[in-house]
Amino acid sequence: MSIAENLAQINRRIQSAAEGAGRDPAAVRLVAVSKTRPATDIAEAFRAGQTDFGENYVQELTAKLEDIRDGVTWHFIGHLQSNKVKYIAGKVSLIHSVDRLSLAEEISRQWGRLGKICDILVQVNISGEISKSGTTEKGAMQLLRDCALLPNIRVQGLMTMPPFFDDPEAARPYFAELRKLSLAIAAERIPGVKMKELSMGMSGDFEAAIQEGATLVRVGTAIFGER
Ligand SMILES: *Cc1c(COP(=O)(O)O)cnc(C)c1O
């Protein structure tokens, strides 16, 4: 199937998962994860109506920024080294993967130099696997309180990557846990911290994530094929 056909199918599945869960499908945004894919694939998806794209690597993203015209909304979803933040400052609309204060400080500093504010999500390692990045569930609250004091970032919600499962039902408890955590954080009413976004769900499990409250799903393989 073509990228356009894959996108149409994913969008139908998003719609029925949302409706099945009694949610407004418009409350779920599809982020097409285009890492390792050429700019021509992004252009094809864009022509089919896809506007939000997610990238994991700074160098790859900056190369694509040169090739791709306006109109694309970029999401940075991968592990981010503080010394690379300057290369993407002002160029991405949401960073999903903020997992430590030093990174948040650098993002605030670099966006501040441009006189802009960066929207971010705090990545939480719900499963506690050592191999996954993300702050611990316990550390999330303090990180959010610290982020709230930085002038040029705005926390919009949380992101997680569950352990890899073939079975979406196995991933579901991690999605439910992230939602629970976001509600607990929202109840703290930390000034300047919003909990309106939940970035969770990938090709193999985005429907379960939507049923558990995802507002952003990050789908790569199911749109662009195997990497
Ligand atoms: C690669 C990646 C995805 C997309 O995964 P697929 O299984 O290809 O849909 C989503 N989120 C993150 C953080 C990724 O690195």
Tab-separated table of C-alpha atoms and ligand atoms in Angstrom:
chain	number	residue	atom	x	y	z
A	1	MET	CA	0.000	0.000	0.000
A	2	SER	CA	1.077	3.581	-0.598
A	3	ILE	CA	1.864	6.056	2.157
A	4	ALA	CA	-1.401	7.857	1.379
A	5	GLU	CA	-3.374	4.618	1.703
A	6	ASN	CA	-1.628	3.736	4.955
A	7	LEU	CA	-2.405	7.178	6.324
A	8	ALA	CA	-6.057	6.898	5.368
A	9	GLN	CA	-6.264	3.558	7.120
A	10	ILE	CA	-4.519	4.790	10.272
A	11	ASN	CA	-6.811	7.806	10.402
A	12	ARG	CA	-9.853	5.533	10.132
A	13	ARG	CA	-8.502	3.355	12.941
A	14	ILE	CA	-7.832	6.433	15.093
A	15	GLN	CA	-11.374	7.606	14.499
A	16	SER	CA	-12.988	4.313	15.412
A	17	ALA	CA	-10.777	3.806	18.478
A	18	ALA	CA	-11.708	7.287	19.704
A	19	GLU	CA	-15.405	6.863	18.980
A	20	GLY	CA	-15.395	3.420	20.567
A	21	ALA	CA	-13.969	4.987	23.714
A	22	GLY	CA	-16.544	7.792	23.678
A	23	ARG	CA	-13.917	10.370	22.740
A	24	ASP	CA	-13.868	13.062	20.077
A	25	PRO	CA	-11.550	11.832	17.277
A	26	ALA	CA	-10.425	15.435	16.790
A	27	ALA	CA	-8.842	15.258	20.259
A	28	VAL	CA	-6.298	12.736	18.972
A	29	ARG	CA	-3.449	13.999	16.788
A	30	LEU	CA	-1.420	11.690	14.588
A	31	VAL	CA	2.322	12.323	14.620
A	32	ALA	CA	3.864	10.550	11.625
A	33	VAL	CA	7.274	9.308	12.762
A	34	SER	CA	9.541	9.853	9.781
A	35	LYS	CA	12.933	8.941	11.285
A	36	THR	CA	15.247	7.234	8.775
A	37	ARG	CA	12.753	7.959	5.965
A	38	PRO	CA	13.736	10.233	3.079
A	39	ALA	CA	12.273	13.708	2.634
A	40	THR	CA	10.349	12.415	-0.397
A	41	ASP	CA	8.305	10.146	1.911
A	42	ILE	CA	7.492	13.125	4.106
A	43	ALA	CA	6.442	15.111	1.045
A	44	GLU	CA	4.183	12.259	-0.046
A	45	ALA	CA	2.535	12.085	3.382
A	46	PHE	CA	2.204	15.878	3.417
A	47	ARG	CA	0.429	15.832	0.060
A	48	ALA	CA	-1.961	13.270	1.536
A	49	GLY	CA	-2.848	15.767	4.258
A	50	GLN	CA	-0.478	14.776	7.076
A	51	THR	CA	1.006	17.840	8.784
A	52	ASP	CA	2.576	16.600	12.046
A	53	PHE	CA	5.883	14.730	11.769
A	54	GLY	CA	8.139	13.319	14.464
A	55	GLU	CA	11.897	12.918	14.296
A	56	ASN	CA	14.385	11.315	16.704
A	57	TYR	CA	17.775	12.556	15.593
A	58	VAL	CA	18.935	16.174	15.542
A	59	GLN	CA	21.203	15.833	12.526
A	60	GLU	CA	18.556	14.085	10.477
A	61	LEU	CA	15.941	16.652	11.430
A	62	THR	CA	18.111	19.645	10.542
A	63	ALA	CA	18.873	18.099	7.139
A	64	LYS	CA	15.161	17.596	6.501
A	65	LEU	CA	14.377	21.156	7.578
A	66	GLU	CA	16.495	22.296	4.632
A	67	ASP	CA	14.526	20.142	2.187
A	68	ILE	CA	11.007	20.524	3.364
A	69	ARG	CA	8.814	23.500	2.771
A	70	ASP	CA	6.669	25.355	5.251
A	71	GLY	CA	3.495	23.907	6.609
A	72	VAL	CA	5.001	20.964	8.453
A	73	THR	CA	4.687	20.853	12.237
A	74	TRP	CA	7.765	19.156	13.672
A	75	HIS	CA	7.868	17.128	16.857
A	76	PHE	CA	11.103	16.041	18.458
A	77	ILE	CA	10.500	12.636	20.057
A	78	GLY	CA	13.940	11.090	20.568
A	79	HIS	CA	16.618	11.241	23.224
A	80	LEU	CA	18.010	14.762	23.160
A	81	GLN	CA	21.516	15.775	24.201
A	82	SER	CA	21.698	19.241	25.748
A	83	ASN	CA	24.565	20.329	23.497
A	84	LYS	CA	22.398	19.728	20.397
A	85	VAL	CA	19.383	21.752	21.528
A	86	LYS	CA	20.713	24.877	19.814
A	87	TYR	CA	20.366	23.251	16.382
A	88	ILE	CA	16.620	22.761	16.727
A	89	ALA	CA	15.775	25.897	18.728
A	90	GLY	CA	12.703	27.615	17.330
A	91	LYS	CA	12.262	24.920	14.682
A	92	VAL	CA	10.147	22.292	16.419
A	93	SER	CA	6.753	22.939	17.949
A	94	LEU	CA	6.822	20.255	20.628
A	95	ILE	CA	9.599	18.294	22.321
A	96	HIS	CA	8.151	15.043	23.699
A	97	SER	CA	11.249	13.725	25.415
A	98	VAL	CA	12.278	16.031	28.249
A	99	ASP	CA	13.484	13.749	31.031
A	100	ARG	CA	15.856	15.860	33.120
A	101	LEU	CA	16.183	19.390	34.438
A	102	SER	CA	19.502	20.146	32.727
A	103	LEU	CA	17.838	19.513	29.354
A	104	ALA	CA	14.806	21.632	30.236
A	105	GLU	CA	17.131	24.468	31.285
A	106	GLU	CA	19.010	24.344	28.001
A	107	ILE	CA	15.775	24.317	25.987
A	108	SER	CA	14.534	27.327	27.934
A	109	ARG	CA	17.850	29.108	27.411
A	110	GLN	CA	17.996	28.464	23.652
A	111	TRP	CA	14.360	29.379	23.010
A	112	GLY	CA	14.853	32.401	25.257
A	113	ARG	CA	17.649	33.668	23.007
A	114	LEU	CA	15.071	33.750	20.215
A	115	GLY	CA	12.486	35.425	22.425
A	116	LYS	CA	10.249	32.364	22.067
A	117	ILE	CA	8.637	29.755	24.264
A	118	CYS	CA	8.999	26.024	23.655
A	119	ASP	CA	6.181	23.596	24.381
A	120	ILE	CA	7.453	20.405	25.973
A	121	LEU	CA	6.259	17.098	27.362
A	122	VAL	CA	7.946	15.328	30.230
A	123	GLN	CA	8.880	11.762	29.336
A	124	VAL	CA	8.122	9.301	32.100
A	125	ASN	CA	9.590	5.826	32.325
A	126	ILE	CA	6.496	4.089	33.656
A	127	SER	CA	7.871	0.582	33.269
A	128	GLY	CA	11.049	1.402	35.190
A	129	GLU	CA	13.138	-0.498	32.611
A	130	ILE	CA	16.729	0.683	32.763
A	131	SER	CA	16.978	0.666	28.978
A	132	LYS	CA	14.222	3.269	28.573
A	133	SER	CA	14.778	6.955	29.013
A	134	GLY	CA	12.425	9.107	31.000
A	135	THR	CA	12.182	10.367	34.518
A	136	THR	CA	10.824	8.021	37.155
A	137	GLU	CA	7.218	8.351	38.164
A	138	LYS	CA	8.388	9.639	41.544
A	139	GLY	CA	10.805	12.118	39.973
A	140	ALA	CA	8.192	13.519	37.581
A	141	MET	CA	6.518	15.809	40.102
A	142	GLN	CA	9.762	17.502	41.158
A	143	LEU	CA	10.929	17.833	37.556
A	144	LEU	CA	7.622	19.493	36.688
A	145	ARG	CA	7.887	21.895	39.615
A	146	ASP	CA	11.405	22.821	38.490
A	147	CYS	CA	10.345	23.170	34.839
A	148	ALA	CA	7.506	25.464	35.902
A	149	LEU	CA	10.095	28.010	37.052
A	150	LEU	CA	11.882	28.183	33.683
A	151	PRO	CA	10.838	31.242	31.672
A	152	ASN	CA	10.920	29.909	28.109
A	153	ILE	CA	9.338	26.488	28.276
A	154	ARG	CA	5.731	25.523	28.821
A	155	VAL	CA	4.870	22.001	29.962
A	156	GLN	CA	1.864	20.678	28.040
A	157	GLY	CA	1.716	17.096	29.299
A	158	LEU	CA	3.457	13.755	29.498
A	159	MET	CA	4.923	11.132	27.170
A	160	THR	CA	5.812	7.498	27.666
A	161	MET	CA	7.264	4.524	25.826
A	162	PRO	CA	6.062	1.242	27.284
A	163	PRO	CA	8.272	-1.832	26.992
A	164	PHE	CA	7.983	-3.341	23.535
A	165	PHE	CA	5.056	-5.722	23.348
A	166	ASP	CA	3.501	-7.464	20.390
A	167	ASP	CA	0.303	-7.498	22.349
A	168	PRO	CA	-1.251	-4.030	22.770
A	169	GLU	CA	-3.116	-5.339	25.813
A	170	ALA	CA	0.245	-5.789	27.528
A	171	ALA	CA	1.057	-2.117	26.889
A	172	ARG	CA	-2.342	-0.880	28.092
A	173	PRO	CA	-1.551	-0.800	31.845
A	174	TYR	CA	1.375	1.552	31.156
A	175	PHE	CA	-0.892	3.898	29.212
A	176	ALA	CA	-3.461	3.813	32.006
A	177	GLU	CA	-0.733	4.544	34.534
A	178	LEU	CA	0.513	7.584	32.583
A	179	ARG	CA	-3.017	8.953	32.467
A	180	LYS	CA	-3.391	8.416	36.207
A	181	LEU	CA	-0.134	10.237	36.806
A	182	SER	CA	-1.221	13.161	34.612
A	183	LEU	CA	-4.457	13.479	36.602
A	184	ALA	CA	-2.511	13.440	39.881
A	185	ILE	CA	-0.205	16.159	38.539
A	186	ALA	CA	-3.114	18.231	37.244
A	187	ALA	CA	-4.636	18.066	40.734
A	188	GLU	CA	-1.504	19.737	42.123
A	189	ARG	CA	-2.277	22.824	40.020
A	190	ILE	CA	1.365	23.765	39.498
A	191	PRO	CA	1.291	27.268	37.996
A	192	GLY	CA	2.254	27.209	34.330
A	193	VAL	CA	2.100	23.413	34.030
A	194	LYS	CA	-0.643	22.068	31.784
A	195	MET	CA	-1.620	18.411	31.531
A	196	LYS	CA	-3.565	18.576	28.301
A	197	GLU	CA	-1.397	16.239	26.195
A	198	LEU	CA	-0.662	12.533	26.606
A	199	SER	CA	1.804	11.290	23.986
A	200	MET	CA	1.536	7.521	23.942
A	201	GLY	CA	0.926	4.714	21.455
A	202	MET	CA	2.923	3.596	18.422
A	203	SER	CA	2.208	1.410	15.349
A	204	GLY	CA	1.486	-1.721	17.367
A	205	ASP	CA	-0.603	-0.270	20.152
A	206	PHE	CA	-2.019	3.168	19.305
A	207	GLU	CA	-5.643	2.035	19.565
A	208	ALA	CA	-5.154	0.851	23.154
A	209	ALA	CA	-3.393	4.153	23.893
A	210	ILE	CA	-6.335	6.137	22.484
A	211	GLN	CA	-8.748	4.109	24.596
A	212	GLU	CA	-6.609	5.068	27.601
A	213	GLY	CA	-6.611	8.779	26.755
A	214	ALA	CA	-3.782	9.503	24.279
A	215	THR	CA	-3.988	12.917	22.602
A	216	LEU	CA	-0.863	12.347	20.476
A	217	VAL	CA	-0.017	9.002	18.887
A	218	ARG	CA	3.411	8.495	17.326
A	219	VAL	CA	3.155	6.144	14.374
A	220	GLY	CA	6.034	5.291	12.048
A	221	THR	CA	6.151	1.761	10.636
A	222	ALA	CA	2.414	1.510	9.966
A	223	ILE	CA	2.641	4.591	7.706
A	224	PHE	CA	6.053	4.377	6.084
A	225	GLY	CA	6.802	0.625	6.282
A	226	GLU	CA	9.589	-1.206	8.080
A	227	ARG	CA	12.699	0.827	8.786
B	1	LIG	C1	10.366	5.180	16.343
B	1	LIG	C2	9.485	5.755	17.381
B	1	LIG	C3	8.085	5.696	17.265
B	1	LIG	C4	7.355	5.022	16.125
B	1	LIG	O1	7.432	3.627	16.256
B	1	LIG	P1	6.681	2.658	15.216
B	1	LIG	O2	6.657	1.357	15.931
B	1	LIG	O3	7.503	2.646	13.983
B	1	LIG	O4	5.327	3.209	14.986
B	1	LIG	C5	7.329	6.315	18.252
B	1	LIG	N1	7.897	6.941	19.294
B	1	LIG	C6	9.232	7.014	19.445
B	1	LIG	C7	9.796	7.724	20.613
B	1	LIG	C8	10.058	6.413	18.499
B	1	LIG	O5	11.387	6.464	18.670
